[in-house]
PDB file of C-alpha atoms in Angstrom:
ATOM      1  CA  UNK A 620      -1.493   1.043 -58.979  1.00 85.00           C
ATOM      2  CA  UNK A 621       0.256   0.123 -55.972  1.00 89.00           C
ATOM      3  CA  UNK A 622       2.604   3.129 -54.818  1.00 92.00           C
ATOM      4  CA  UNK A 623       5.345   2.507 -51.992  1.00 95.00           C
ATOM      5  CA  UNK A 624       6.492   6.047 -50.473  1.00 95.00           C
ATOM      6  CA  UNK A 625       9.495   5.772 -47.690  1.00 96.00           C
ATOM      7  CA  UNK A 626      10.454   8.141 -45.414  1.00 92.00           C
ATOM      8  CA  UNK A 627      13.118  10.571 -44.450  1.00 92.00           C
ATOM      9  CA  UNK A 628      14.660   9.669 -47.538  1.00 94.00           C
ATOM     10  CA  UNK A 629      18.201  10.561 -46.214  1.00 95.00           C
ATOM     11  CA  UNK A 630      19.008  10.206 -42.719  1.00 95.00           C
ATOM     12  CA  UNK A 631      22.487  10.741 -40.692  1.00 96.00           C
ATOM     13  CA  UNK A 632      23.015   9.552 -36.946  1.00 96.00           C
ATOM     14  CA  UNK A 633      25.814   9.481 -34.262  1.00 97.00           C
ATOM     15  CA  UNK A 634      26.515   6.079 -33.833  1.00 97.00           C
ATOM     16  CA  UNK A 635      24.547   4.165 -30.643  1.00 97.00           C
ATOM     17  CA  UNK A 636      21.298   5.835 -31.837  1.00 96.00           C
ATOM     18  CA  UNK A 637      17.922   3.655 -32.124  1.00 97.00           C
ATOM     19  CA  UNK A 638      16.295   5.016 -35.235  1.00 95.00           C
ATOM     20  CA  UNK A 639      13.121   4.382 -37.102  1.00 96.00           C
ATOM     21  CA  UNK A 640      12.471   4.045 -40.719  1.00 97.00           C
ATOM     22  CA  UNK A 641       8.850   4.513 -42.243  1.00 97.00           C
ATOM     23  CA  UNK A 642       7.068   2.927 -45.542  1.00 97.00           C
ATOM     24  CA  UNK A 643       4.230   3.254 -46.464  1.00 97.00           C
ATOM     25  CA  UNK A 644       1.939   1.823 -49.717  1.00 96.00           C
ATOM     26  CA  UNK A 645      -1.428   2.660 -50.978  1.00 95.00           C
ATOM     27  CA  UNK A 646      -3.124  -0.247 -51.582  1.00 91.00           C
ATOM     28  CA  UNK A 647      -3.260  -2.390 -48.182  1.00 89.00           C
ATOM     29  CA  UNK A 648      -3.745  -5.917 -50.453  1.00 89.00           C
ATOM     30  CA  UNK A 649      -0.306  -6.980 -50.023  1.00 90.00           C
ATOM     31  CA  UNK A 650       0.747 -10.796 -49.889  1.00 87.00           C
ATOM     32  CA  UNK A 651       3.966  -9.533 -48.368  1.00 90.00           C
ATOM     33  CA  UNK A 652       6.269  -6.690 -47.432  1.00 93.00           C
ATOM     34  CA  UNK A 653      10.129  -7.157 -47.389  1.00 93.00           C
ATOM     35  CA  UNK A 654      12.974  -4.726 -46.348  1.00 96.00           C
ATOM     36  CA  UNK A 655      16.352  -4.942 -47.577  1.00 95.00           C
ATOM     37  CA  UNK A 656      19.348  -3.001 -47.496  1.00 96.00           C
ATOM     38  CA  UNK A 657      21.900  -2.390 -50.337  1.00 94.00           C
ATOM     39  CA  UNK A 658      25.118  -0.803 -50.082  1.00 93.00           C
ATOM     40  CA  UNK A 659      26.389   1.726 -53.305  1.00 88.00           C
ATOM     41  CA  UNK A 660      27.099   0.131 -56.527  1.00 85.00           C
ATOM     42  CA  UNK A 661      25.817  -3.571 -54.330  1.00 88.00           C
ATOM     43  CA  UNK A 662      22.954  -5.990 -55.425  1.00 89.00           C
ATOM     44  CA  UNK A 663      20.086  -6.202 -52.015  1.00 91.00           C
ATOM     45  CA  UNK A 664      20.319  -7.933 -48.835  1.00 90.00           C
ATOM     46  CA  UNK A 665      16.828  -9.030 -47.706  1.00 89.00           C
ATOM     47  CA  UNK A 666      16.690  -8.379 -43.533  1.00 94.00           C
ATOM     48  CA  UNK A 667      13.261  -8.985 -43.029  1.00 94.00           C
ATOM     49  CA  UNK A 668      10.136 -10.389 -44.096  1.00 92.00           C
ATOM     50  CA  UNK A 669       6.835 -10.165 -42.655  1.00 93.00           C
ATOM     51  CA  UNK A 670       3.487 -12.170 -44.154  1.00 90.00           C
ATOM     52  CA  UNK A 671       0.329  -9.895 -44.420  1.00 90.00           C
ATOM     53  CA  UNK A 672      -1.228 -12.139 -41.487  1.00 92.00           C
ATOM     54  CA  UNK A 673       1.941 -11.035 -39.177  1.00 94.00           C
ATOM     55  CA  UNK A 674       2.479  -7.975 -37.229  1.00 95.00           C
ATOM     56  CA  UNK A 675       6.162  -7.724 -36.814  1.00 95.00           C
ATOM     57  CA  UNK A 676       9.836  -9.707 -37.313  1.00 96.00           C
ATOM     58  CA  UNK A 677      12.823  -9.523 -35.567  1.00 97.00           C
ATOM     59  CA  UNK A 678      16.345 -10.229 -36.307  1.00 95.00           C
ATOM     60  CA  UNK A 679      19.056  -9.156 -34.163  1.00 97.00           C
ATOM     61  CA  UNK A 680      19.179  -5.728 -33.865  1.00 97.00           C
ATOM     62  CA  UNK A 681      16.410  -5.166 -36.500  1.00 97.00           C
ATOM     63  CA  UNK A 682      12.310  -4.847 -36.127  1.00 97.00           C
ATOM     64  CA  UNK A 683      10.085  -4.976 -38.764  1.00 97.00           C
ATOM     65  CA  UNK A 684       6.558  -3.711 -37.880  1.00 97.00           C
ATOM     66  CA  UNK A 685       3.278  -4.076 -40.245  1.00 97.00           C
ATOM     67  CA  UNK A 686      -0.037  -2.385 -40.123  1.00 96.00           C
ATOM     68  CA  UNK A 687      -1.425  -3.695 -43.002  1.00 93.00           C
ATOM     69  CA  UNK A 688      -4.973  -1.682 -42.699  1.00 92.00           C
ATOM     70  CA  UNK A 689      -3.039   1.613 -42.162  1.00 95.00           C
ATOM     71  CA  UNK A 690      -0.579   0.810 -45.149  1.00 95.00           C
ATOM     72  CA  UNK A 691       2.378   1.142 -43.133  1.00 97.00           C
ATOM     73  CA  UNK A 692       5.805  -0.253 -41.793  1.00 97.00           C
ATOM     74  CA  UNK A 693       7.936   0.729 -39.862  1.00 97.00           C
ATOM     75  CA  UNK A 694      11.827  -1.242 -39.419  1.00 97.00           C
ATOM     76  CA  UNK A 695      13.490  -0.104 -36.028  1.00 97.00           C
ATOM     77  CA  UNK A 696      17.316  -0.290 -35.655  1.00 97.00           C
ATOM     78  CA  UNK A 697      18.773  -0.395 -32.236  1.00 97.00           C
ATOM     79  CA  UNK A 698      21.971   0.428 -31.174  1.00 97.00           C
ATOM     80  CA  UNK A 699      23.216   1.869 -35.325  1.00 97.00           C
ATOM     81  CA  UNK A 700      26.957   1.401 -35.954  1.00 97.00           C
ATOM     82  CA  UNK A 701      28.648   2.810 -38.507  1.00 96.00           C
ATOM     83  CA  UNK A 702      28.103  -0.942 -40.616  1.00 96.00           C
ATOM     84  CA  UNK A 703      24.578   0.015 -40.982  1.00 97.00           C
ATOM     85  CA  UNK A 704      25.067   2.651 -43.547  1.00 97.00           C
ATOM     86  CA  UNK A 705      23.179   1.989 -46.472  1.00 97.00           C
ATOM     87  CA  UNK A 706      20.010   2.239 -48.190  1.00 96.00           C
ATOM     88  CA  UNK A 707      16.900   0.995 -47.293  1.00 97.00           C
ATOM     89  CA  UNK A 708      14.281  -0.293 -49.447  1.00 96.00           C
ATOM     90  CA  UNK A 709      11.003  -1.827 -48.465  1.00 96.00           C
ATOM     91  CA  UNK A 710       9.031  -3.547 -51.065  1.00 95.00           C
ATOM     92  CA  UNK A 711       5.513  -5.143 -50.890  1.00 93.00           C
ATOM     93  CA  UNK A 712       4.165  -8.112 -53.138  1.00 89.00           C
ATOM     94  CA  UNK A 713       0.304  -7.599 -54.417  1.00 81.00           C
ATOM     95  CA  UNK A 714      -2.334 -10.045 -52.981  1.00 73.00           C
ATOM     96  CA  UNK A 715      -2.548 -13.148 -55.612  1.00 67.00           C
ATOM     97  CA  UNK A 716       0.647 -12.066 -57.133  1.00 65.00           C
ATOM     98  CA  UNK A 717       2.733 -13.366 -54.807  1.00 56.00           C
ATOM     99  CA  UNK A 718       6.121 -13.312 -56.735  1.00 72.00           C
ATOM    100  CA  UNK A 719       5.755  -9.362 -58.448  1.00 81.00           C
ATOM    101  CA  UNK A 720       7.593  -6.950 -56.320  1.00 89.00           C
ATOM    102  CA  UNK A 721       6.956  -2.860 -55.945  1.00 91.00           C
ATOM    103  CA  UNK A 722       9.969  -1.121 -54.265  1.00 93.00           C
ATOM    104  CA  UNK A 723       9.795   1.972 -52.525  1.00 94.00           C
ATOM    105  CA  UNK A 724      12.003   5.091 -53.015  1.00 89.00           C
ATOM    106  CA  UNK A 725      14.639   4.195 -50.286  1.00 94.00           C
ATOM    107  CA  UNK A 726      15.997   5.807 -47.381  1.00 96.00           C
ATOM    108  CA  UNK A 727      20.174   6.421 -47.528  1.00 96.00           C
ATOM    109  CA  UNK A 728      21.160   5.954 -43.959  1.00 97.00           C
ATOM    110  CA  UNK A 729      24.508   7.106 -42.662  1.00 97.00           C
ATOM    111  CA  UNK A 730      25.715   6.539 -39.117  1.00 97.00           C
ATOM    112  CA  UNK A 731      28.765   8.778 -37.867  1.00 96.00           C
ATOM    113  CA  UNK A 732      30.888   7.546 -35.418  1.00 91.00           C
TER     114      UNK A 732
ATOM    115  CA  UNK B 146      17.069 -18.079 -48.667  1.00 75.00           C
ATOM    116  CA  UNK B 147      18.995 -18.781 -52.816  1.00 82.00           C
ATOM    117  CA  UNK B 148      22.483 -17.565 -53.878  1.00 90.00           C
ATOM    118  CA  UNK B 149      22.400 -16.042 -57.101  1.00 94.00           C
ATOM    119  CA  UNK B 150      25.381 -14.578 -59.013  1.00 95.00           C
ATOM    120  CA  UNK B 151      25.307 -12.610 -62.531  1.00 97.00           C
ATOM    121  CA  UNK B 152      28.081 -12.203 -64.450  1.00 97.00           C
ATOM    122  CA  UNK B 153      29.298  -9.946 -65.523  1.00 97.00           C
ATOM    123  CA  UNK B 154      29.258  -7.415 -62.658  1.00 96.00           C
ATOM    124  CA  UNK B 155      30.448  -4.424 -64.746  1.00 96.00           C
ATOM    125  CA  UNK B 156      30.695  -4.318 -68.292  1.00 97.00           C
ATOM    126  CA  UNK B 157      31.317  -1.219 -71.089  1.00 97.00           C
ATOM    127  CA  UNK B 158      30.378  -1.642 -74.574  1.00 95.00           C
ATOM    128  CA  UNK B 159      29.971   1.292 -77.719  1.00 96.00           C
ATOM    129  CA  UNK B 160      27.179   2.691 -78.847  1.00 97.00           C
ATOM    130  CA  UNK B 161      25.194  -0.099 -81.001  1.00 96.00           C
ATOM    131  CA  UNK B 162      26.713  -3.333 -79.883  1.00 97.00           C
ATOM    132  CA  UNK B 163      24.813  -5.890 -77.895  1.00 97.00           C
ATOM    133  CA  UNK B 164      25.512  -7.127 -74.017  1.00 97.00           C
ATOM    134  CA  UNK B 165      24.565 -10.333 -72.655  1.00 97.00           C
ATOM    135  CA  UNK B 166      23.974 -10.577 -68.884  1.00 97.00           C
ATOM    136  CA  UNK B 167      23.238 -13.516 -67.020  1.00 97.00           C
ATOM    137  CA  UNK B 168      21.746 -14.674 -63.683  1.00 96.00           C
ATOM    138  CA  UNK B 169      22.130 -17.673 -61.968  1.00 95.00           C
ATOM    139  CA  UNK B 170      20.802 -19.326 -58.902  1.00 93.00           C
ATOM    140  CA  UNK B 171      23.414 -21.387 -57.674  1.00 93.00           C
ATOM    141  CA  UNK B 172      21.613 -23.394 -54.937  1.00 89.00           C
ATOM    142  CA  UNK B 173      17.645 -23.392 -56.014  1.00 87.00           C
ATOM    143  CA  UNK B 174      15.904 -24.791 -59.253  1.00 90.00           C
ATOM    144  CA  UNK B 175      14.251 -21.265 -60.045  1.00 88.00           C
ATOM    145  CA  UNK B 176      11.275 -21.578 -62.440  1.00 87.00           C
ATOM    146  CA  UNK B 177      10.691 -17.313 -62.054  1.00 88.00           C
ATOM    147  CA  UNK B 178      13.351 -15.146 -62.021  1.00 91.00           C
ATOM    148  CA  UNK B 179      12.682 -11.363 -62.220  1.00 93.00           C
ATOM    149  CA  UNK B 180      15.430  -8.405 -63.974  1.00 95.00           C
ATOM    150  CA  UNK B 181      15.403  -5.057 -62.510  1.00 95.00           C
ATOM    151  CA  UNK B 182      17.011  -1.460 -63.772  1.00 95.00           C
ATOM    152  CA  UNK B 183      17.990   0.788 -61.333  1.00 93.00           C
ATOM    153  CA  UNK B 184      19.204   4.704 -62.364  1.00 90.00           C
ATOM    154  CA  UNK B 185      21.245   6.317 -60.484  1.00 85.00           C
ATOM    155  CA  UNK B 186      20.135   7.183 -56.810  1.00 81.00           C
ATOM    156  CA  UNK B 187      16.252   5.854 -58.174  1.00 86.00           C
ATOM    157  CA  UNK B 188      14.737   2.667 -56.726  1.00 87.00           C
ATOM    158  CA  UNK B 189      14.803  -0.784 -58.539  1.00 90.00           C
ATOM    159  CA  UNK B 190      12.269  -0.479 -61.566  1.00 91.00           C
ATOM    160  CA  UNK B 191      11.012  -4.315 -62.744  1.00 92.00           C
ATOM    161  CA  UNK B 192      11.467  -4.802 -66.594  1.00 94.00           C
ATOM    162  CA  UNK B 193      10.486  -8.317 -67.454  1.00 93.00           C
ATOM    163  CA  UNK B 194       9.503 -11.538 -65.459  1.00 91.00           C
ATOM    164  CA  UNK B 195      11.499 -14.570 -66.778  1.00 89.00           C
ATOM    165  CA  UNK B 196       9.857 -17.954 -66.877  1.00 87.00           C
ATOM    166  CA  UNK B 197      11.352 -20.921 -67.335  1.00 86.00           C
ATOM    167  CA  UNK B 198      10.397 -22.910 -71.182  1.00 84.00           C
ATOM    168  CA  UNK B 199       8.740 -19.893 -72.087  1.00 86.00           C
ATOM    169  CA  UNK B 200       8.553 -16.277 -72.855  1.00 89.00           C
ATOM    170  CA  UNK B 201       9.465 -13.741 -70.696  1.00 92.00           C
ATOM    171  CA  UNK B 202       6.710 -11.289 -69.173  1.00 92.00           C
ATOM    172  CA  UNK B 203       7.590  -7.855 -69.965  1.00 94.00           C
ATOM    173  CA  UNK B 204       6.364  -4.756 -67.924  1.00 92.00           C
ATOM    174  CA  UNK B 205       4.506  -1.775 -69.418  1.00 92.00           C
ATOM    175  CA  UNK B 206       7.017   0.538 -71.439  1.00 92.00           C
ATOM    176  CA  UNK B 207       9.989  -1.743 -71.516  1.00 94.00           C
ATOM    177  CA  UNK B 208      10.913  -2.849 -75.377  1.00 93.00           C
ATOM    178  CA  UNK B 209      10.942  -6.632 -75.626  1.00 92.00           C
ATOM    179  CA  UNK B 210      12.706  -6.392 -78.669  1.00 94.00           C
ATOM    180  CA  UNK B 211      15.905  -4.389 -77.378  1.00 96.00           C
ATOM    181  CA  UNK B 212      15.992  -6.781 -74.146  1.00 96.00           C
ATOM    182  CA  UNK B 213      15.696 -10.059 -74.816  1.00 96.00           C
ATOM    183  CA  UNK B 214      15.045 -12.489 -71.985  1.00 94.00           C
ATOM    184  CA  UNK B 215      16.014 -16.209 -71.958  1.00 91.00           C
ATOM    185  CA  UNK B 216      15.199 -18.265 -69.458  1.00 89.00           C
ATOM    186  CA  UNK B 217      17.118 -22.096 -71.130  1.00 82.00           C
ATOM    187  CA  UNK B 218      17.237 -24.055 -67.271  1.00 89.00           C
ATOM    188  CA  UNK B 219      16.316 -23.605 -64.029  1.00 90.00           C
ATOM    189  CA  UNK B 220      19.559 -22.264 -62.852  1.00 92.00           C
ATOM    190  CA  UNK B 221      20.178 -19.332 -66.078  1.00 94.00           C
ATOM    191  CA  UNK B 222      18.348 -16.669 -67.627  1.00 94.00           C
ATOM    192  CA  UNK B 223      19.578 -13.926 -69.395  1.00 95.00           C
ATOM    193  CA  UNK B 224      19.451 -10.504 -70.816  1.00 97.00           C
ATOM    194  CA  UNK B 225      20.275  -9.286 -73.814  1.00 97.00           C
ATOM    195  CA  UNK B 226      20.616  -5.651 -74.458  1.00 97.00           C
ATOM    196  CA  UNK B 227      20.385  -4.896 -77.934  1.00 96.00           C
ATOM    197  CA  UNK B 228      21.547  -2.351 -80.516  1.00 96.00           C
ATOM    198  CA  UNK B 229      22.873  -0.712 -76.400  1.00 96.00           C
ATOM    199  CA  UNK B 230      22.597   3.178 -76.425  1.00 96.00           C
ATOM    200  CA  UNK B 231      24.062   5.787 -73.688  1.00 96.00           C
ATOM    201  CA  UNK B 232      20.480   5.701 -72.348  1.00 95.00           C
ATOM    202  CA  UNK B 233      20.546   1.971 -71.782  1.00 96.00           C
ATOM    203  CA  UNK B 234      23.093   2.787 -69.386  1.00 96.00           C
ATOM    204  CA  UNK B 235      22.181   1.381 -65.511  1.00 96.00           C
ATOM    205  CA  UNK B 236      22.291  -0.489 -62.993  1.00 95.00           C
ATOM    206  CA  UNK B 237      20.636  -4.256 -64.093  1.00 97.00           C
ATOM    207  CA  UNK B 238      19.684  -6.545 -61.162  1.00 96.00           C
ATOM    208  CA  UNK B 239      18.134  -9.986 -61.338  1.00 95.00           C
ATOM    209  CA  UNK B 240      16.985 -12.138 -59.088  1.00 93.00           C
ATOM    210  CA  UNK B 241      15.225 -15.386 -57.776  1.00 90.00           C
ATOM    211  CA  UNK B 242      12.234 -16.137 -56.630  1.00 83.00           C
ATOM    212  CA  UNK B 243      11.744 -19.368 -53.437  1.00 78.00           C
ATOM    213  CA  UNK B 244       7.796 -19.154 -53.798  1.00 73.00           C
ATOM    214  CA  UNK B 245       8.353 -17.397 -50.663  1.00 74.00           C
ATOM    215  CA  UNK B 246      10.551 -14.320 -51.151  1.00 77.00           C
ATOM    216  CA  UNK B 247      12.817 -12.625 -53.825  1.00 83.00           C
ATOM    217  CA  UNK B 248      16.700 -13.197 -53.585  1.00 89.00           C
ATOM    218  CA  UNK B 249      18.755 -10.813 -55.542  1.00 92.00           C
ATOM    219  CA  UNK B 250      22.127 -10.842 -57.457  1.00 94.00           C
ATOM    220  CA  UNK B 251      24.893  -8.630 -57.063  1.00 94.00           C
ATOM    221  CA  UNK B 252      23.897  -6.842 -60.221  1.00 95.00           C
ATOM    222  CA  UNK B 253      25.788  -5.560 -63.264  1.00 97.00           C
ATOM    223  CA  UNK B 254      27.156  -1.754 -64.228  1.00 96.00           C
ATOM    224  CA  UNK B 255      26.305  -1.488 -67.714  1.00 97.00           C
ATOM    225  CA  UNK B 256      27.875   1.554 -68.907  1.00 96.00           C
ATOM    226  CA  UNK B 257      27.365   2.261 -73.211  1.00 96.00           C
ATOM    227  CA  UNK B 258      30.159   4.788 -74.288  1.00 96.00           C
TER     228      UNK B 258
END
């Protein structure tokens, strides 16, 4: 049974600070692995995507790494403003079930001004 | 990626009655769309896959009977919650899948008194 494990699972930053969240999953047969933010009480944003053949995805301020052999991602924010407070989730998709989503356990991110 | 909405986004009901929640993708012809619980401060938990013209796929330890999944068009699907109990209580989010990635509604606050 796939397992998705992110961490810190809190983290607080001055605003301006790069910062580095980690997930990582046990069984490296993934299709997929997606990271998406919600804010309290909010549905999910999806902010990046990246395909078990790719290595990383970038969007704006955002970088979404994938070693897929290691089981691991990592999604770099430069620059954090205050905006970026949320949780994180990262969720992978199993290999040949393309659609069926496992979430990890989130990291709450709050950036102080 | 798809817009989906749900209606309605909170909702509070007594013990016993039944709550109907629906999900729709406003600007894709979804044949899959997926309903999630989340608990308070707990990731997103996957109850049942919906498929369009047929039944819905439930996951391991969720009653089919108490939510009931309908899945009429390619633009609705719903869930029922049944005979609703405090416990039922959460955080219900649905979403759509593109054959590419998962696009989530804003979710609904189900809250049984």
């Amino acid at each position: 049974k796939q397992e998705v494990t992110q961490i810190p699972a809190a983290l607080s930053v001055p605003e301006g600070e790069n910062l580095v969240l980690n997930c990582s999953f046990t069984d490296s047969a993934i299709y997929n692995l997606q990271w998406f933010r919600q804010d309290p009480g909010k549905g999910l944003t999806s902010l990046l995507l990246i395909q078990s053949s790719q290595r990383e995805q970038t969007s704006g301020r955002l970088n979404a790494s994938l070693d897929k052999s290691s089981g691991r991602s990592t999604l770099y924010i430069a620059a954090s403003q205050p905006g970026d407070s949320a949780t994180y989730l990262c969720a992978v998709t199993k290999a040949g079930t393309a659609s069926k989503l496992t979430f990890g356990t989130g990291t709450r991110l709050q950036v102080t001004l | 990626g798809a817009v989906v909405s749900q209606h309605p986004s909170w909702v509070i009901c007594k013990s016993g009655t039944s709550v109907k929640i629906e999900c729709r993708s406003l600007d894709f012809q979804a044949t899959t769309m997926f309903w999630y619980r989340q608990f308070p401060k707990q990731s997103l938990m996957l109850m049942a896959t919906s498929n369009e013209g047929s039944k819905a796929t439930y996951e391991q330890g969720v009653e089919k009977d108490k939510f009931l999944i309908n899945h009429a068009s390619l633009t609705l699907s719903t869930l029922t919650v049944t005979s609703a109990h405090p416990e039922d209580s959460s955080f219900y989010i649905c979403s759509v899948f593109d054959l590419l990635a998962q696009y989530f509604g804003p979710g609904t606050r189900l809250t049984v008194l």
